[in-house]
Short mmCIF file of C-alpha atoms (C1' of nucleotides) in Angstrom, two decimals:
data_model
loop_
_atom_site.label_atom_id
_atom_site.label_comp_id
_atom_site.label_asym_id
_atom_site.label_seq_id
_atom_site.Cartn_x
_atom_site.Cartn_y
_atom_site.Cartn_z
CA UNK U 1 -13.00 43.24 21.40
CA UNK U 2 -13.05 41.41 24.71
CA UNK U 3 -12.67 37.67 24.24
CA UNK U 4 -15.36 35.83 26.11
CA UNK U 5 -13.39 33.57 28.38
CA UNK U 6 -13.08 29.98 27.12
CA UNK U 7 -14.36 29.04 23.70
CA UNK U 8 -13.62 32.61 22.89
CA UNK U 9 -12.15 33.83 19.67
CA UNK U 10 -14.11 33.33 16.53
CA UNK U 11 -10.93 32.08 14.97
CA UNK U 12 -10.75 29.16 17.38
CA UNK U 13 -14.42 28.41 16.96
CA UNK U 14 -13.86 28.23 13.24
CA UNK U 15 -10.84 25.97 13.56
CA UNK U 16 -12.69 23.60 15.88
CA UNK U 17 -15.73 23.53 13.61
CA UNK U 18 -13.61 23.06 10.52
CA UNK U 19 -11.72 20.16 12.06
CA UNK U 20 -14.98 18.45 12.86
CA UNK U 21 -16.53 19.00 9.46
CA UNK U 22 -13.39 18.19 7.50
CA UNK U 23 -13.02 14.86 9.18
CA UNK U 24 -16.69 13.97 9.01
CA UNK U 25 -17.13 14.80 5.36
CA UNK U 26 -13.60 14.89 4.03
CA UNK U 27 -11.95 17.88 2.42
CA UNK U 28 -14.01 17.61 -0.75
CA UNK U 29 -17.26 16.80 1.05
CA UNK U 30 -16.94 19.58 3.58
CA UNK U 31 -19.04 22.64 2.81
CA UNK U 32 -18.05 26.10 3.95
CA UNK U 33 -21.67 26.56 5.01
CA UNK U 34 -21.45 23.44 7.18
CA UNK U 35 -18.40 24.82 8.90
CA UNK U 36 -20.03 28.19 9.39
CA UNK U 37 -23.12 26.57 10.88
CA UNK U 38 -21.04 24.35 13.12
CA UNK U 39 -19.16 27.42 14.33
CA UNK U 40 -22.39 29.36 14.67
CA UNK U 41 -21.28 32.21 12.43
CA UNK U 42 -21.76 33.65 9.01
CA UNK U 43 -20.14 32.00 6.05
CA UNK U 44 -18.40 35.19 4.99
CA UNK U 45 -16.52 35.21 8.29
CA UNK U 46 -14.71 32.09 7.24
CA UNK U 47 -13.28 33.96 4.33
CA UNK U 48 -12.54 36.93 6.55
CA UNK U 49 -10.32 34.83 8.82
CA UNK U 50 -8.99 32.30 6.33
CA UNK U 51 -9.00 33.49 2.79
CA UNK U 52 -10.16 30.31 1.15
CA UNK U 53 -11.25 26.78 1.86
CA UNK U 54 -7.79 25.57 0.92
CA UNK U 55 -6.13 28.03 3.28
CA UNK U 56 -8.39 26.92 6.11
CA UNK U 57 -7.61 23.32 5.39
CA UNK U 58 -3.89 23.99 5.29
CA UNK U 59 -3.95 25.90 8.55
CA UNK U 60 -5.61 23.04 10.35
CA UNK U 61 -3.28 20.59 8.79
CA UNK U 62 -0.16 22.53 9.71
CA UNK U 63 -1.31 22.60 13.34
CA UNK U 64 -1.67 18.85 13.37
CA UNK U 65 1.65 18.11 11.74
CA UNK U 66 3.59 20.38 14.06
CA UNK U 67 1.97 18.94 17.14
CA UNK U 68 2.49 15.28 16.29
CA UNK U 69 5.69 14.63 14.49
CA UNK U 70 8.46 16.11 16.66
CA UNK U 71 7.55 14.02 19.70
CA UNK U 72 7.62 10.85 17.66
CA UNK U 73 10.98 11.78 16.23
CA UNK U 74 12.31 12.45 19.72
CA UNK U 75 11.37 8.98 20.87
CA UNK U 76 13.10 7.19 18.02
CA UNK U 77 16.21 9.36 18.45
CA UNK U 78 16.40 8.89 22.20
CA UNK U 79 18.72 6.59 24.15
CA UNK U 80 15.92 4.21 25.12
CA UNK U 81 16.08 0.48 24.42
CA UNK U 82 14.13 -1.05 21.57
CA UNK U 83 11.40 -2.27 23.87
CA UNK U 84 11.20 1.06 25.63
CA UNK U 85 10.96 2.89 22.34
CA UNK U 86 8.14 0.69 21.18
CA UNK U 87 6.34 1.22 24.45
CA UNK U 88 6.91 4.96 24.38
CA UNK U 89 5.82 5.24 20.78
CA UNK U 90 2.58 3.35 21.27
CA UNK U 91 1.70 5.32 24.39
CA UNK U 92 2.55 8.66 22.84
CA UNK U 93 0.81 7.87 19.60
CA UNK U 94 -2.40 6.46 21.03
CA UNK U 95 -2.54 9.19 23.66
CA UNK U 96 -2.22 11.90 21.06
CA UNK U 97 -4.70 10.43 18.66
CA UNK U 98 -7.18 9.89 21.48
CA UNK U 99 -7.16 13.67 21.82
CA UNK U 100 -7.74 14.15 18.07
CA UNK U 101 -9.29 10.92 16.85
CA UNK U 102 -9.97 12.36 13.42
CA UNK U 103 -6.35 12.83 12.48
CA UNK U 104 -5.51 9.36 11.10
CA UNK U 105 -8.39 9.29 8.65
CA UNK U 106 -7.66 12.86 7.70
CA UNK U 107 -3.99 12.16 7.01
CA UNK U 108 -4.48 8.85 5.25
CA UNK U 109 -7.05 10.43 3.03
CA UNK U 110 -5.22 13.50 1.89
CA UNK U 111 -2.09 11.44 1.64
CA UNK U 112 -3.73 9.25 -0.95
CA UNK U 113 -5.30 12.14 -2.83
CA UNK U 114 -2.21 14.31 -3.15
CA UNK U 115 0.68 11.89 -2.71
CA UNK U 116 3.53 14.27 -3.53
CA UNK U 117 2.29 17.56 -2.17
CA UNK U 118 0.78 16.31 1.03
CA UNK U 119 3.59 14.05 2.15
CA UNK U 120 6.05 16.86 1.67
CA UNK U 121 3.81 19.30 3.52
CA UNK U 122 3.44 16.82 6.36
CA UNK U 123 7.10 16.06 6.83
CA UNK U 124 8.33 19.47 5.70
CA UNK U 125 10.52 17.94 3.03
CA UNK U 126 12.67 15.97 5.46
CA UNK U 127 11.87 12.37 6.19
CA UNK U 128 11.40 11.20 9.78
CA UNK U 129 14.71 10.20 11.29
CA UNK U 130 14.53 6.47 11.72
CA UNK U 131 18.21 5.69 11.13
CA UNK U 132 19.12 5.37 14.77
CA UNK U 133 16.23 3.03 15.52
CA UNK U 134 16.94 0.98 12.42
CA UNK U 135 20.60 0.38 13.27
CA UNK U 136 19.54 -0.35 16.84
CA UNK U 137 17.29 -3.13 15.56
CA UNK U 138 19.87 -4.47 13.13
CA UNK U 139 22.40 -4.64 15.95
CA UNK U 140 19.97 -6.45 18.23
CA UNK U 141 19.32 -8.95 15.44
CA UNK U 142 23.05 -9.55 15.00
CA UNK U 143 23.50 -10.08 18.72
CA UNK U 144 20.53 -12.45 18.55
CA UNK U 145 18.73 -10.44 21.22
CA UNK U 146 15.68 -10.43 18.97
CA UNK U 147 14.43 -12.49 16.06
CA UNK U 148 15.49 -11.81 12.50
CA UNK U 149 13.25 -8.92 11.51
CA UNK U 150 13.34 -6.22 8.87
CA UNK U 151 13.34 -2.87 10.73
CA UNK U 152 10.98 -1.20 8.30
CA UNK U 153 8.50 -4.04 8.68
CA UNK U 154 8.63 -3.67 12.42
CA UNK U 155 7.91 0.03 12.15
CA UNK U 156 5.06 -0.55 9.73
CA UNK U 157 3.59 -3.16 12.04
CA UNK U 158 3.84 -0.88 15.04
CA UNK U 159 2.14 1.97 13.21
CA UNK U 160 -0.51 -0.39 11.90
CA UNK U 161 -1.43 -1.70 15.33
CA UNK U 162 -1.66 1.80 16.78
CA UNK U 163 -3.61 3.53 14.03
CA UNK U 164 -5.95 0.88 12.75
CA UNK U 165 -8.52 0.94 15.55
CA UNK U 166 -9.08 4.65 14.97
CA UNK U 167 -9.62 4.14 11.27
CA UNK U 168 -11.87 1.14 11.65
CA UNK U 169 -13.76 2.41 14.68
CA UNK U 170 -17.23 2.15 13.12
CA UNK U 171 -16.79 -1.47 12.06
CA UNK U 172 -15.16 -2.52 15.28
CA UNK U 173 -17.88 -0.93 17.36
CA UNK U 174 -20.60 -2.46 15.24
CA UNK U 175 -19.10 -5.94 15.15
CA UNK U 176 -18.21 -6.00 18.84
CA UNK U 177 -21.17 -4.02 20.12
CA UNK U 178 -18.92 -1.78 22.20
CA UNK U 179 -20.26 1.59 23.28
CA UNK U 180 -18.24 4.79 23.31
CA UNK U 181 -16.83 4.25 26.80
CA UNK U 182 -15.91 0.64 26.19
CA UNK U 183 -14.22 1.55 22.93
CA UNK U 184 -12.17 4.21 24.65
CA UNK U 185 -11.25 1.76 27.39
CA UNK U 186 -10.08 -0.68 24.75
CA UNK U 187 -7.82 1.97 23.25
CA UNK U 188 -6.44 2.78 26.68
CA UNK U 189 -5.72 -0.89 27.12
CA UNK U 190 -3.94 -1.05 23.80
CA UNK U 191 -1.35 1.46 24.95
CA UNK U 192 0.03 -1.50 26.91
CA UNK U 193 -1.18 -4.56 25.01
CA UNK U 194 0.14 -3.46 21.63
CA UNK U 195 3.76 -3.05 22.80
CA UNK U 196 3.47 -6.42 24.54
CA UNK U 197 2.14 -7.96 21.36
CA UNK U 198 5.03 -6.55 19.35
CA UNK U 199 7.72 -7.35 21.87
CA UNK U 200 6.53 -10.93 22.23
CA UNK U 201 6.62 -11.39 18.51
CA UNK U 202 10.25 -10.31 18.14
CA UNK U 203 11.88 -11.56 21.32
CA UNK U 204 14.12 -14.57 21.04
CA UNK J 1 -24.10 -4.45 -31.03
CA UNK J 2 -21.06 -6.69 -31.19
CA UNK J 3 -18.89 -6.21 -28.12
CA UNK J 4 -15.33 -5.49 -29.16
CA UNK J 5 -13.39 -8.28 -27.51
CA UNK J 6 -11.68 -7.32 -24.25
CA UNK J 7 -12.30 -3.91 -22.71
CA UNK J 8 -15.62 -4.15 -24.40
CA UNK J 9 -18.92 -3.03 -23.04
CA UNK J 10 -19.36 0.60 -22.20
CA UNK J 11 -20.82 -0.52 -18.91
CA UNK J 12 -17.57 -2.19 -17.92
CA UNK J 13 -15.52 0.74 -19.08
CA UNK J 14 -17.64 2.97 -16.87
CA UNK J 15 -17.30 0.70 -13.86
CA UNK J 16 -13.53 0.54 -14.25
CA UNK J 17 -13.25 4.28 -14.70
CA UNK J 18 -15.57 4.96 -11.79
CA UNK J 19 -13.58 2.69 -9.48
CA UNK J 20 -10.42 4.55 -10.35
CA UNK J 21 -11.90 8.00 -9.92
CA UNK J 22 -13.85 7.18 -6.78
CA UNK J 23 -10.78 5.90 -5.03
CA UNK J 24 -8.54 8.69 -6.23
CA UNK J 25 -10.84 11.54 -5.34
CA UNK J 26 -13.26 9.95 -2.93
CA UNK J 27 -17.02 9.75 -3.41
CA UNK J 28 -17.51 13.47 -2.78
CA UNK J 29 -14.47 14.55 -4.76
CA UNK J 30 -15.25 12.40 -7.77
CA UNK J 31 -16.80 14.28 -10.66
CA UNK J 32 -19.10 12.61 -13.15
CA UNK J 33 -17.16 14.41 -15.86
CA UNK J 34 -13.91 12.88 -14.56
CA UNK J 35 -15.41 9.43 -14.75
CA UNK J 36 -16.76 10.09 -18.23
CA UNK J 37 -13.36 11.33 -19.40
CA UNK J 38 -11.58 8.39 -17.80
CA UNK J 39 -13.97 6.03 -19.58
CA UNK J 40 -13.63 8.00 -22.81
CA UNK J 41 -17.35 8.63 -23.18
CA UNK J 42 -19.96 11.30 -22.83
CA UNK J 43 -21.18 12.31 -19.41
CA UNK J 44 -24.79 11.64 -20.25
CA UNK J 45 -23.92 8.00 -20.89
CA UNK J 46 -23.13 7.59 -17.22
CA UNK J 47 -26.70 8.51 -16.45
CA UNK J 48 -27.93 6.27 -19.21
CA UNK J 49 -26.29 3.21 -17.67
CA UNK J 50 -26.46 4.15 -13.99
CA UNK J 51 -29.18 6.59 -13.15
CA UNK J 52 -27.24 8.72 -10.70
CA UNK J 53 -23.88 9.18 -9.09
CA UNK J 54 -25.17 7.42 -5.98
CA UNK J 55 -26.43 4.46 -8.00
CA UNK J 56 -23.09 4.14 -9.74
CA UNK J 57 -21.31 4.27 -6.43
CA UNK J 58 -23.60 1.68 -4.92
CA UNK J 59 -23.17 -0.68 -7.85
CA UNK J 60 -19.41 -0.62 -7.52
CA UNK J 61 -19.64 -1.05 -3.82
CA UNK J 62 -21.98 -4.00 -4.00
CA UNK J 63 -19.56 -5.76 -6.36
CA UNK J 64 -16.75 -5.31 -3.90
CA UNK J 65 -18.67 -6.47 -0.85
CA UNK J 66 -19.95 -9.59 -2.53
CA UNK J 67 -16.53 -10.57 -3.75
CA UNK J 68 -14.67 -10.13 -0.50
CA UNK J 69 -16.67 -11.10 2.50
CA UNK J 70 -17.86 -14.66 1.92
CA UNK J 71 -14.36 -16.06 1.51
CA UNK J 72 -13.25 -14.49 4.76
CA UNK J 73 -16.25 -15.90 6.55
CA UNK J 74 -15.48 -19.34 5.15
CA UNK J 75 -12.00 -19.27 6.57
CA UNK J 76 -13.08 -18.40 10.08
CA UNK J 77 -15.82 -21.01 10.00
CA UNK J 78 -13.60 -23.78 8.69
CA UNK J 79 -12.03 -26.66 10.62
CA UNK J 80 -8.52 -25.23 10.38
CA UNK J 81 -6.34 -24.61 13.42
CA UNK J 82 -5.85 -21.12 14.80
CA UNK J 83 -2.49 -20.73 13.13
CA UNK J 84 -3.80 -22.06 9.86
CA UNK J 85 -6.73 -19.67 9.98
CA UNK J 86 -4.47 -16.71 10.58
CA UNK J 87 -2.25 -17.81 7.72
CA UNK J 88 -5.19 -18.39 5.42
CA UNK J 89 -6.80 -15.09 6.32
CA UNK J 90 -3.67 -13.03 5.70
CA UNK J 91 -2.99 -14.75 2.40
CA UNK J 92 -6.57 -14.45 1.21
CA UNK J 93 -6.90 -10.88 2.36
CA UNK J 94 -3.63 -9.54 0.99
CA UNK J 95 -4.09 -11.48 -2.25
CA UNK J 96 -7.52 -10.02 -2.78
CA UNK J 97 -6.59 -6.49 -1.95
CA UNK J 98 -3.54 -6.70 -4.19
CA UNK J 99 -6.04 -7.18 -7.01
CA UNK J 100 -8.08 -4.14 -5.92
CA UNK J 101 -5.73 -2.00 -3.88
CA UNK J 102 -8.24 0.83 -3.67
CA UNK J 103 -10.79 -1.08 -1.61
CA UNK J 104 -9.46 -0.49 1.91
CA UNK J 105 -9.37 3.27 1.60
CA UNK J 106 -12.72 3.21 -0.09
CA UNK J 107 -14.33 1.15 2.65
CA UNK J 108 -12.69 2.93 5.57
CA UNK J 109 -13.78 6.22 4.13
CA UNK J 110 -17.40 5.53 3.47
CA UNK J 111 -17.56 3.64 6.72
CA UNK J 112 -16.62 6.76 8.60
CA UNK J 113 -18.89 9.02 6.63
CA UNK J 114 -22.06 6.95 6.89
CA UNK J 115 -21.47 4.73 9.92
CA UNK J 116 -24.93 3.16 10.12
CA UNK J 117 -25.95 2.90 6.52
CA UNK J 118 -22.68 1.77 5.06
CA UNK J 119 -21.80 -0.86 7.62
CA UNK J 120 -25.19 -2.44 7.14
CA UNK J 121 -24.88 -2.29 3.38
CA UNK J 122 -21.45 -3.91 3.59
CA UNK J 123 -22.38 -6.76 5.85
CA UNK J 124 -25.95 -7.05 4.64
CA UNK J 125 -27.33 -6.65 8.13
CA UNK J 126 -25.67 -9.76 9.51
CA UNK J 127 -22.37 -9.47 11.31
CA UNK J 128 -19.43 -11.61 10.20
CA UNK J 129 -19.47 -14.96 11.95
CA UNK J 130 -16.54 -14.90 14.29
CA UNK J 131 -18.04 -17.03 17.07
CA UNK J 132 -16.31 -20.23 16.08
CA UNK J 133 -12.92 -18.58 15.84
CA UNK J 134 -13.45 -16.77 19.14
CA UNK J 135 -14.27 -19.92 21.11
CA UNK J 136 -11.40 -21.63 19.38
CA UNK J 137 -9.06 -18.98 20.75
CA UNK J 138 -10.61 -19.00 24.21
CA UNK J 139 -10.17 -22.77 24.35
CA UNK J 140 -6.55 -22.55 23.29
CA UNK J 141 -5.96 -19.96 25.99
CA UNK J 142 -7.53 -22.24 28.61
CA UNK J 143 -5.40 -25.15 27.48
CA UNK J 144 -2.42 -22.77 27.66
CA UNK J 145 -1.57 -23.53 24.07
CA UNK J 146 -1.33 -19.79 23.47
CA UNK J 147 -0.84 -16.74 25.61
CA UNK J 148 -3.71 -14.99 27.37
CA UNK J 149 -5.22 -12.90 24.59
CA UNK J 150 -8.57 -11.28 23.98
CA UNK J 151 -9.93 -12.80 20.75
CA UNK J 152 -11.30 -9.51 19.46
CA UNK J 153 -7.93 -7.86 19.96
CA UNK J 154 -6.27 -10.64 18.03
CA UNK J 155 -8.68 -10.15 15.17
CA UNK J 156 -8.21 -6.40 15.19
CA UNK J 157 -4.45 -6.84 15.16
CA UNK J 158 -4.59 -9.28 12.28
CA UNK J 159 -6.77 -6.97 10.23
CA UNK J 160 -4.55 -4.02 11.10
CA UNK J 161 -1.38 -5.72 9.93
CA UNK J 162 -2.97 -6.80 6.66
CA UNK J 163 -4.71 -3.57 5.69
CA UNK J 164 -2.43 -0.85 6.91
CA UNK J 165 0.24 -1.01 4.20
CA UNK J 166 -2.42 -0.45 1.56
CA UNK J 167 -3.76 2.59 3.36
CA UNK J 168 -0.37 4.08 4.12
CA UNK J 169 1.22 3.20 0.80
CA UNK J 170 2.21 6.77 -0.15
CA UNK J 171 3.97 7.44 3.16
CA UNK J 172 5.65 4.07 3.26
CA UNK J 173 6.92 4.42 -0.28
CA UNK J 174 8.16 7.92 0.34
CA UNK J 175 9.87 7.15 3.63
CA UNK J 176 11.43 3.92 2.44
CA UNK J 177 12.11 4.96 -1.13
CA UNK J 178 10.58 1.77 -2.50
CA UNK J 179 9.43 1.76 -6.09
CA UNK J 180 6.23 0.12 -7.31
CA UNK J 181 7.81 -3.29 -7.82
CA UNK J 182 9.57 -3.31 -4.48
CA UNK J 183 6.41 -2.26 -2.70
CA UNK J 184 4.49 -5.08 -4.29
CA UNK J 185 7.23 -7.52 -3.35
CA UNK J 186 6.98 -6.32 0.22
CA UNK J 187 3.26 -7.02 0.24
CA UNK J 188 3.86 -10.47 -1.20
CA UNK J 189 6.34 -11.07 1.56
CA UNK J 190 3.86 -9.95 4.20
CA UNK J 191 1.49 -12.77 3.25
CA UNK J 192 3.96 -14.94 5.14
CA UNK J 193 5.66 -12.55 7.55
CA UNK J 194 2.47 -11.17 9.06
CA UNK J 195 1.11 -14.55 10.14
CA UNK J 196 4.54 -15.39 11.56
CA UNK J 197 4.56 -12.10 13.43
CA UNK J 198 1.14 -12.80 14.92
CA UNK J 199 1.78 -16.43 15.73
CA UNK J 200 5.06 -15.63 17.44
CA UNK J 201 3.36 -13.05 19.58
CA UNK J 202 0.69 -15.39 20.90
CA UNK J 203 2.50 -18.71 21.15
CA UNK J 204 3.43 -19.90 24.60
"C1'" DA B 1 -36.31 -0.68 -47.35
"C1'" DT B 2 -38.23 0.50 -42.99
"C1'" DA B 3 -39.63 0.45 -38.53
"C1'" DA B 4 -38.18 -0.21 -33.92
"C1'" DT B 5 -34.97 -0.45 -30.50
"C1'" DG B 6 -30.77 0.52 -28.29
"C1'" DT B 7 -26.62 3.63 -27.83
"C1'" DT B 8 -24.24 8.10 -27.88
"C1'" DT B 9 -23.86 12.94 -28.08
"C1'" DA B 10 -24.28 18.14 -27.62
"C1'" DA B 11 -26.75 21.57 -25.55
"C1'" DC B 12 -29.22 22.87 -21.73
"C1'" DC B 13 -31.10 23.49 -16.77
"C1'" DA B 14 -31.45 23.94 -11.76
"C1'" DT B 15 -28.90 23.76 -7.77
"C1'" DT B 16 -25.02 23.99 -5.09
"C1'" DT B 17 -20.87 26.04 -3.71
"C1'" DG B 18 -16.75 28.86 -2.94
"C1'" DG B 19 -16.08 33.38 -2.83
"C1'" DT B 20 -17.19 38.73 -3.00
"C1'" DT B 21 -19.27 43.15 -1.79
"C1'" DA B 22 -21.19 46.67 0.62
"C1'" DA B 23 -23.33 47.99 4.55
"C1'" DC B 24 -23.49 47.78 9.52
"C1'" DA B 25 -21.79 47.15 14.42
"C1'" DA B 26 -18.36 47.16 17.96
"C1'" DA B 27 -13.77 48.26 19.70
"C1'" DA B 28 -9.84 50.69 19.78
"C1'" DT B 29 -7.37 55.02 18.93
"C1'" DT B 30 -6.99 59.73 18.54
"C1'" DA S 1 -16.51 62.75 21.20
"C1'" DA S 2 -14.93 61.74 16.67
"C1'" DT S 3 -12.76 58.62 13.79
"C1'" DT S 4 -10.33 54.77 12.40
"C1'" DT S 5 -9.90 49.89 12.66
"C1'" DT S 6 -11.69 45.40 13.33
"C1'" DG S 7 -15.45 42.06 13.36
"C1'" DT S 8 -19.93 40.46 11.41
"C1'" DT S 9 -23.76 40.00 8.39
"C1'" DA S 10 -27.09 39.58 4.37
"C1'" DA S 11 -27.37 39.66 -0.34
"C1'" DC S 12 -25.22 38.58 -4.34
"C1'" DC S 13 -22.21 36.34 -8.20
"C1'" DA S 14 -19.77 33.27 -11.26
"C1'" DA S 15 -18.28 28.72 -11.78
"C1'" DA S 16 -18.93 23.99 -11.21
"C1'" DT S 17 -21.75 20.08 -10.99
"C1'" DG S 18 -25.38 16.44 -11.14
"C1'" DG S 19 -28.85 15.61 -13.98
"C1'" DT S 20 -32.19 16.12 -18.24
"C1'" DT S 21 -33.71 16.37 -23.03
"C1'" DA S 22 -34.06 15.90 -27.66
"C1'" DA S 23 -31.95 14.74 -31.51
"C1'" DA S 24 -28.40 11.92 -34.11
"C1'" DC S 25 -26.44 7.54 -34.89
"C1'" DA S 26 -26.14 2.58 -34.95
"C1'" DT S 27 -28.04 -2.06 -34.76
"C1'" DT S 28 -31.44 -5.41 -35.12
"C1'" DA S 29 -35.91 -7.04 -36.35
"C1'" DT S 30 -39.79 -6.91 -39.69
#
DNA sequence: ATAATGTTTAACCATTTGGTTAACAAAATT
DNA sequence: AATTTTGTTAACCAAATGGTTAAACATTAT
């Protein structure tokens, strides 16, 4: 069968549709029929390409995990300075999530529903390598280059500041009255303002 | 009927059970049977006390909203200084959520599923009153008491730092290897460390 | 005692939902 | 051109699920 150019293969259409529906309604709330409709195909085709709802879900999830995590790991393992790492992380993270804004909610959700299974699936049984970054921070603290700060707390804070706007988008938009474009602009801005915020708070 | 002391009325048992199940499985994933089992009663009793799944959900949600929001509003409308407000907010917020750790996920979730309806239900059609706090910040910026900072961004950052650990608990625990007690201690600590973090980052 | 009211249960029902089947269409292979 | 393989669909099925009903049980009022 000749693939029709761009949004070609049924498989891709399904994956795109499934992503959309899964994030909108959650894994449990998503209906195979919804996904089929969204993809503009018959429901049985879903089962032809991906045997079950769970398989479909897993496929999408695997894609996400493999796309996101290595680049983050690379940054923390690089030879950059603390400040540079924070800047690189925020840029990389926000950039990536801007392309797939549904991921944070998706991950947080499944994470909380299947704590053991999902976390292991996400990280493939080996934890993210933060050792280098952690010792880097501890050293900087000793040398009094930065304030006394627990490395893990710094990492949590950095993550928090990057992810939260994506999770809380509806509230933020409603409270602030931002439209889509303005909201996106704000996120763009945060690629720079968040690292600044963090760096200010730890610098001596 | 004489209520049997503490975990008495069936109604309360249902509400407790429903909270637990709703947060664990999400609104869509929660099964009435699960809730009934968790409460140790018959499924039909759920419908006797709360007519439908939606009603039950709404009841729980209303409880939460009414308990949380006013106190936050009070803080931002008070005569405290910026730093004091940030400190008060973080303490109040983390304290409250420590009592009901499931709320953030719950809110974020429903928020994203029913953007219009839920946000309005949560805030009862009137946005939180941030005006006073915002002008307070703008004034401080003018007087160069604090760094140039967009008030909304500051609020978002504060929220982010308070909520995120609750949302990401499973990952954090897994990555850091903290047990329940240690995790709770960390949250206790953040009641003080988060305000410090924020205040450091904005002070001139 | 008994009626009336409130609480709880088992059995049941209609609908929804993930998944299957068999038939049909379109490519690819021979 | 014939046939095998791949892609697609409509109709169907069994299980799960939210919700109902009628009857049993308990509690209080008469």
